[in-house]
PDB file of C-alpha atoms in Angstrom:
ATOM      1  CA  MET V   1       0.107   0.156   0.200  1.00 46.00           C
ATOM      2  CA  LYS V   2       2.730   2.631   0.263  1.00 45.00           C
ATOM      3  CA  LYS V   3       4.241   2.041  -2.505  1.00 46.00           C
ATOM      4  CA  LEU V   4       1.458   2.579  -4.167  1.00 38.00           C
ATOM      5  CA  ILE V   5       0.538   5.617  -2.462  1.00 39.00           C
ATOM      6  CA  LEU V   6       4.421   6.649  -3.139  1.00 38.00           C
ATOM      7  CA  ILE V   7       3.746   5.973  -6.977  1.00 38.00           C
ATOM      8  CA  ILE V   8       0.534   7.735  -7.376  1.00 39.00           C
ATOM      9  CA  LEU V   9       2.298  11.384  -4.922  1.00 39.00           C
ATOM     10  CA  MET V  10       5.347  10.926  -7.985  1.00 42.00           C
ATOM     11  CA  ILE V  11       3.497  10.745 -10.766  1.00 41.00           C
ATOM     12  CA  LEU V  12       1.360  13.582  -9.838  1.00 39.00           C
ATOM     13  CA  GLN V  13       4.161  15.628  -8.185  1.00 44.00           C
ATOM     14  CA  ILE V  14       5.223  15.374 -12.582  1.00 39.00           C
ATOM     15  CA  THR V  15       2.421  15.786 -14.079  1.00 36.00           C
ATOM     16  CA  SER V  16       2.026  19.010 -12.164  1.00 40.00           C
ATOM     17  CA  CYS V  17       4.944  20.378 -13.265  1.00 41.00           C
ATOM     18  CA  THR V  18       4.818  23.515 -15.639  1.00 39.00           C
ATOM     19  CA  ASP V  19       6.678  23.454 -18.512  1.00 41.00           C
ATOM     20  CA  ILE V  20       9.990  25.959 -18.707  1.00 43.00           C
ATOM     21  CA  THR V  21       7.669  28.446 -21.738  1.00 45.00           C
ATOM     22  CA  SER V  22       5.037  29.182 -19.336  1.00 47.00           C
ATOM     23  CA  ASN V  23       2.935  32.921 -19.673  1.00 48.00           C
ATOM     24  CA  ASN V  24       5.095  34.363 -16.816  1.00 49.00           C
ATOM     25  CA  GLU V  25       8.664  33.599 -18.948  1.00 45.00           C
ATOM     26  CA  LYS V  26       7.627  35.340 -22.208  1.00 53.00           C
ATOM     27  CA  GLU V  27       6.259  37.945 -20.541  1.00 54.00           C
ATOM     28  CA  ASP V  28      10.078  38.228 -18.669  1.00 81.00           C
ATOM     29  CA  PRO V  29      13.086  38.456 -21.059  1.00 86.00           C
ATOM     30  CA  THR V  30      15.384  37.841 -18.061  1.00 85.00           C
ATOM     31  CA  LEU V  31      13.725  34.737 -17.787  1.00 92.00           C
ATOM     32  CA  GLN V  32      13.730  34.679 -21.545  1.00 92.00           C
ATOM     33  CA  GLU V  33      17.895  35.284 -21.559  1.00 93.00           C
ATOM     34  CA  ALA V  34      17.920  32.647 -18.801  1.00 95.00           C
ATOM     35  CA  ARG V  35      16.520  29.900 -20.254  1.00 95.00           C
ATOM     36  CA  LEU V  36      18.198  29.701 -23.464  1.00 96.00           C
ATOM     37  CA  GLU V  37      21.540  29.778 -21.588  1.00 96.00           C
ATOM     38  CA  ILE V  38      20.845  27.824 -19.379  1.00 97.00           C
ATOM     39  CA  LYS V  39      19.645  25.037 -21.657  1.00 96.00           C
ATOM     40  CA  ASN V  40      23.449  25.162 -23.358  1.00 96.00           C
ATOM     41  CA  SER V  41      25.115  24.624 -19.976  1.00 96.00           C
ATOM     42  CA  ASN V  42      22.873  21.928 -19.467  1.00 96.00           C
ATOM     43  CA  THR V  43      24.068  20.669 -23.151  1.00 96.00           C
ATOM     44  CA  LEU V  44      27.307  20.937 -22.102  1.00 95.00           C
ATOM     45  CA  TYR V  45      26.912  20.161 -18.599  1.00 96.00           C
ATOM     46  CA  TRP V  46      26.526  16.212 -20.080  1.00 96.00           C
ATOM     47  CA  GLN V  47      29.091  16.785 -22.572  1.00 96.00           C
ATOM     48  CA  ALA V  48      31.475  16.830 -20.207  1.00 96.00           C
ATOM     49  CA  PHE V  49      30.740  13.531 -18.604  1.00 96.00           C
ATOM     50  CA  SER V  50      31.111  12.855 -22.517  1.00 96.00           C
ATOM     51  CA  LYS V  51      34.660  13.641 -23.039  1.00 96.00           C
ATOM     52  CA  GLY V  52      35.764  12.578 -20.116  1.00 95.00           C
ATOM     53  CA  ASP V  53      36.410  16.320 -19.839  1.00 95.00           C
ATOM     54  CA  PRO V  54      35.862  18.290 -16.270  1.00 94.00           C
ATOM     55  CA  ASN V  55      36.259  21.705 -17.288  1.00 93.00           C
ATOM     56  CA  LEU V  56      33.216  22.001 -19.374  1.00 93.00           C
ATOM     57  CA  PHE V  57      31.630  20.452 -16.029  1.00 95.00           C
ATOM     58  CA  ILE V  58      33.475  22.737 -14.218  1.00 95.00           C
ATOM     59  CA  ASN V  59      32.602  26.267 -16.161  1.00 95.00           C
ATOM     60  CA  ARG V  60      28.540  25.200 -15.070  1.00 96.00           C
ATOM     61  CA  TYR V  61      29.235  26.585 -11.745  1.00 97.00           C
ATOM     62  CA  ALA V  62      29.890  29.974 -10.154  1.00 97.00           C
ATOM     63  CA  SER V  63      33.835  30.523  -8.671  1.00 96.00           C
ATOM     64  CA  ASP V  64      31.720  30.330  -5.408  1.00 97.00           C
ATOM     65  CA  ALA V  65      28.982  28.078  -5.802  1.00 97.00           C
ATOM     66  CA  CYS V  66      28.174  25.119  -3.790  1.00 98.00           C
ATOM     67  CA  ILE V  67      26.700  21.404  -4.398  1.00 98.00           C
ATOM     68  CA  MET V  68      24.861  20.089  -2.354  1.00 98.00           C
ATOM     69  CA  ALA V  69      24.568  16.752  -2.360  1.00 95.00           C
ATOM     70  CA  PRO V  70      21.419  14.020  -0.557  1.00 93.00           C
ATOM     71  CA  ASN V  71      24.206  12.383   1.737  1.00 90.00           C
ATOM     72  CA  ALA V  72      26.950  14.262   1.671  1.00 93.00           C
ATOM     73  CA  ALA V  73      28.393  17.489   3.323  1.00 96.00           C
ATOM     74  CA  SER V  74      27.976  20.829   0.853  1.00 97.00           C
ATOM     75  CA  MET V  75      30.844  21.423  -2.060  1.00 97.00           C
ATOM     76  CA  CYS V  76      31.485  24.318  -1.848  1.00 97.00           C
ATOM     77  CA  GLY V  77      34.158  26.258  -4.451  1.00 90.00           C
ATOM     78  CA  LYS V  78      35.929  25.578  -8.482  1.00 81.00           C
ATOM     79  CA  ASP V  79      37.813  22.645  -6.022  1.00 92.00           C
ATOM     80  CA  ALA V  80      34.842  21.061  -4.841  1.00 93.00           C
ATOM     81  CA  ALA V  81      32.687  20.985  -8.078  1.00 94.00           C
ATOM     82  CA  LYS V  82      36.237  19.112  -9.571  1.00 95.00           C
ATOM     83  CA  LEU V  83      35.930  17.278  -6.910  1.00 95.00           C
ATOM     84  CA  PHE V  84      32.185  16.137  -7.725  1.00 95.00           C
ATOM     85  CA  PHE V  85      32.774  15.566 -11.200  1.00 96.00           C
ATOM     86  CA  GLN V  86      35.893  13.244 -11.219  1.00 96.00           C
ATOM     87  CA  ILE V  87      33.589  10.926  -8.282  1.00 95.00           C
ATOM     88  CA  ALA V  88      30.585  10.862 -10.696  1.00 96.00           C
ATOM     89  CA  TYR V  89      32.947   9.439 -13.360  1.00 96.00           C
ATOM     90  CA  ASP V  90      35.145   7.750 -11.656  1.00 96.00           C
ATOM     91  CA  SER V  91      33.111   6.025  -8.619  1.00 94.00           C
ATOM     92  CA  MET V  92      29.745   6.032 -10.745  1.00 95.00           C
ATOM     93  CA  ALA V  93      30.744   5.608 -14.024  1.00 97.00           C
ATOM     94  CA  VAL V  94      28.395   8.801 -14.780  1.00 97.00           C
ATOM     95  CA  ARG V  95      29.046   8.660 -19.348  1.00 97.00           C
ATOM     96  CA  ASP V  96      25.932  10.850 -19.407  1.00 97.00           C
ATOM     97  CA  GLY V  97      22.393  12.243 -18.651  1.00 97.00           C
ATOM     98  CA  LYS V  98      19.171  14.439 -19.041  1.00 96.00           C
ATOM     99  CA  PHE V  99      18.101  16.760 -17.843  1.00 97.00           C
ATOM    100  CA  THR V 100      14.606  17.668 -18.574  1.00 97.00           C
ATOM    101  CA  THR V 101      13.284  21.229 -16.354  1.00 97.00           C
ATOM    102  CA  THR V 102      10.339  21.329 -15.210  1.00 97.00           C
ATOM    103  CA  GLU V 103       9.662  25.645 -13.505  1.00 96.00           C
ATOM    104  CA  LEU V 104      11.770  28.982 -14.631  1.00 96.00           C
ATOM    105  CA  TYR V 105      11.232  31.210 -11.925  1.00 94.00           C
ATOM    106  CA  GLY V 106      12.907  34.092 -10.616  1.00 93.00           C
ATOM    107  CA  MET V 107      13.737  37.929 -11.379  1.00 87.00           C
ATOM    108  CA  GLY V 108      17.283  39.795 -11.218  1.00 91.00           C
ATOM    109  CA  ASN V 109      20.430  38.358 -11.066  1.00 95.00           C
ATOM    110  CA  TYR V 110      19.066  34.828  -9.622  1.00 97.00           C
ATOM    111  CA  VAL V 111      16.645  32.365 -11.060  1.00 97.00           C
ATOM    112  CA  ALA V 112      15.856  28.529 -10.178  1.00 98.00           C
ATOM    113  CA  GLU V 113      15.207  25.473 -12.263  1.00 98.00           C
ATOM    114  CA  ASN V 114      12.944  22.649 -10.934  1.00 98.00           C
ATOM    115  CA  GLY V 115      13.841  19.495 -12.962  1.00 98.00           C
ATOM    116  CA  LEU V 116      14.022  16.193 -12.800  1.00 98.00           C
ATOM    117  CA  PHE V 117      17.106  13.845 -13.582  1.00 98.00           C
ATOM    118  CA  GLU V 118      18.621  10.762 -15.249  1.00 98.00           C
ATOM    119  CA  LEU V 119      22.121   9.717 -14.903  1.00 97.00           C
ATOM    120  CA  ARG V 120      23.301   7.359 -17.471  1.00 97.00           C
ATOM    121  CA  ASP V 121      26.531   4.247 -17.622  1.00 97.00           C
ATOM    122  CA  ALA V 122      29.077   3.960 -21.494  1.00 96.00           C
ATOM    123  CA  ASN V 123      26.463   1.709 -21.630  1.00 97.00           C
ATOM    124  CA  ASP V 124      23.085   3.665 -21.321  1.00 96.00           C
ATOM    125  CA  GLY V 125      21.645   2.681 -18.717  1.00 97.00           C
ATOM    126  CA  ILE V 126      20.398   4.560 -16.464  1.00 96.00           C
ATOM    127  CA  ILE V 127      22.677   4.932 -12.699  1.00 96.00           C
ATOM    128  CA  ASP V 128      19.804   7.194 -11.167  1.00 97.00           C
ATOM    129  CA  ASN V 129      16.855   9.484 -11.885  1.00 98.00           C
ATOM    130  CA  GLY V 130      15.071  11.833  -9.617  1.00 98.00           C
ATOM    131  CA  LYS V 131      14.753  15.773  -9.280  1.00 98.00           C
ATOM    132  CA  TYR V 132      16.950  18.922  -8.533  1.00 98.00           C
ATOM    133  CA  LEU V 133      16.243  22.461  -7.697  1.00 98.00           C
ATOM    134  CA  VAL V 134      18.876  24.730  -8.830  1.00 98.00           C
ATOM    135  CA  LEU V 135      19.214  28.103  -8.402  1.00 98.00           C
ATOM    136  CA  TRP V 136      21.410  30.172 -11.195  1.00 98.00           C
ATOM    137  CA  LYS V 137      23.356  33.360 -10.898  1.00 98.00           C
ATOM    138  CA  LYS V 138      24.119  35.899 -13.925  1.00 97.00           C
ATOM    139  CA  THR V 139      27.445  36.430 -13.632  1.00 97.00           C
ATOM    140  CA  ASP V 140      30.279  38.360 -15.435  1.00 96.00           C
ATOM    141  CA  GLN V 141      30.486  35.178 -18.352  1.00 95.00           C
ATOM    142  CA  GLY V 142      26.616  34.376 -18.228  1.00 96.00           C
ATOM    143  CA  TRP V 143      24.250  32.454 -16.036  1.00 97.00           C
ATOM    144  CA  LYS V 144      26.041  29.957 -14.249  1.00 97.00           C
ATOM    145  CA  MET V 145      24.716  27.424 -11.535  1.00 98.00           C
ATOM    146  CA  TYR V 146      25.078  28.842  -7.686  1.00 98.00           C
ATOM    147  CA  ARG V 147      23.714  25.766  -5.160  1.00 98.00           C
ATOM    148  CA  ASP V 148      22.645  22.696  -6.791  1.00 98.00           C
ATOM    149  CA  SER V 149      20.649  20.320  -5.398  1.00 98.00           C
ATOM    150  CA  PHE V 150      19.002  17.109  -5.420  1.00 97.00           C
ATOM    151  CA  SER V 151      17.731  13.629  -4.755  1.00 97.00           C
ATOM    152  CA  SER V 152      17.503  10.372  -6.456  1.00 97.00           C
ATOM    153  CA  ASN V 153      13.900   9.288  -7.044  1.00 97.00           C
ATOM    154  CA  ASN V 154      14.834   5.633  -5.879  1.00 94.00           C
ATOM    155  CA  PRO V 155      15.001   4.041  -2.348  1.00 89.00           C
ATOM    156  CA  ILE V 156      18.890   4.366  -0.387  1.00 81.00           C
ATOM    157  CA  TYR V 157      17.776   0.810   0.942  1.00 78.00           C
TER     158      TYR V 157
END
């Protein structure tokens, strides 16, 4: 019974998410600009894994960014982003993935992105999937991830 309730709640969560091209975004040029840069950044994020290039990954993050992975302390700064990439690449064997943005909202120099993720191995097998919330910050180098938080949809037991 618990599993059925959990499945129903997950379906409701997924179907209640709004599309990245909401009416509010069409009215706000900041969100339009951010949406395009975030889409491009997310593409480069996964190219970093397929090419084994941590620099592509690190450059997605602001210099003062923090990655807040589940069951771990926050990892902040460029060195932390490189370490996080190495753990995902070497220990988890992540080679590709997918982000599906479900919401984009905010104003000024900060925009929040909600979405769903999949991690894939070299054989295109799914390693993990879940949800994420990224706070993006507009910098001199464009929109960069400032706070990156995510969690798996899979049980830890």
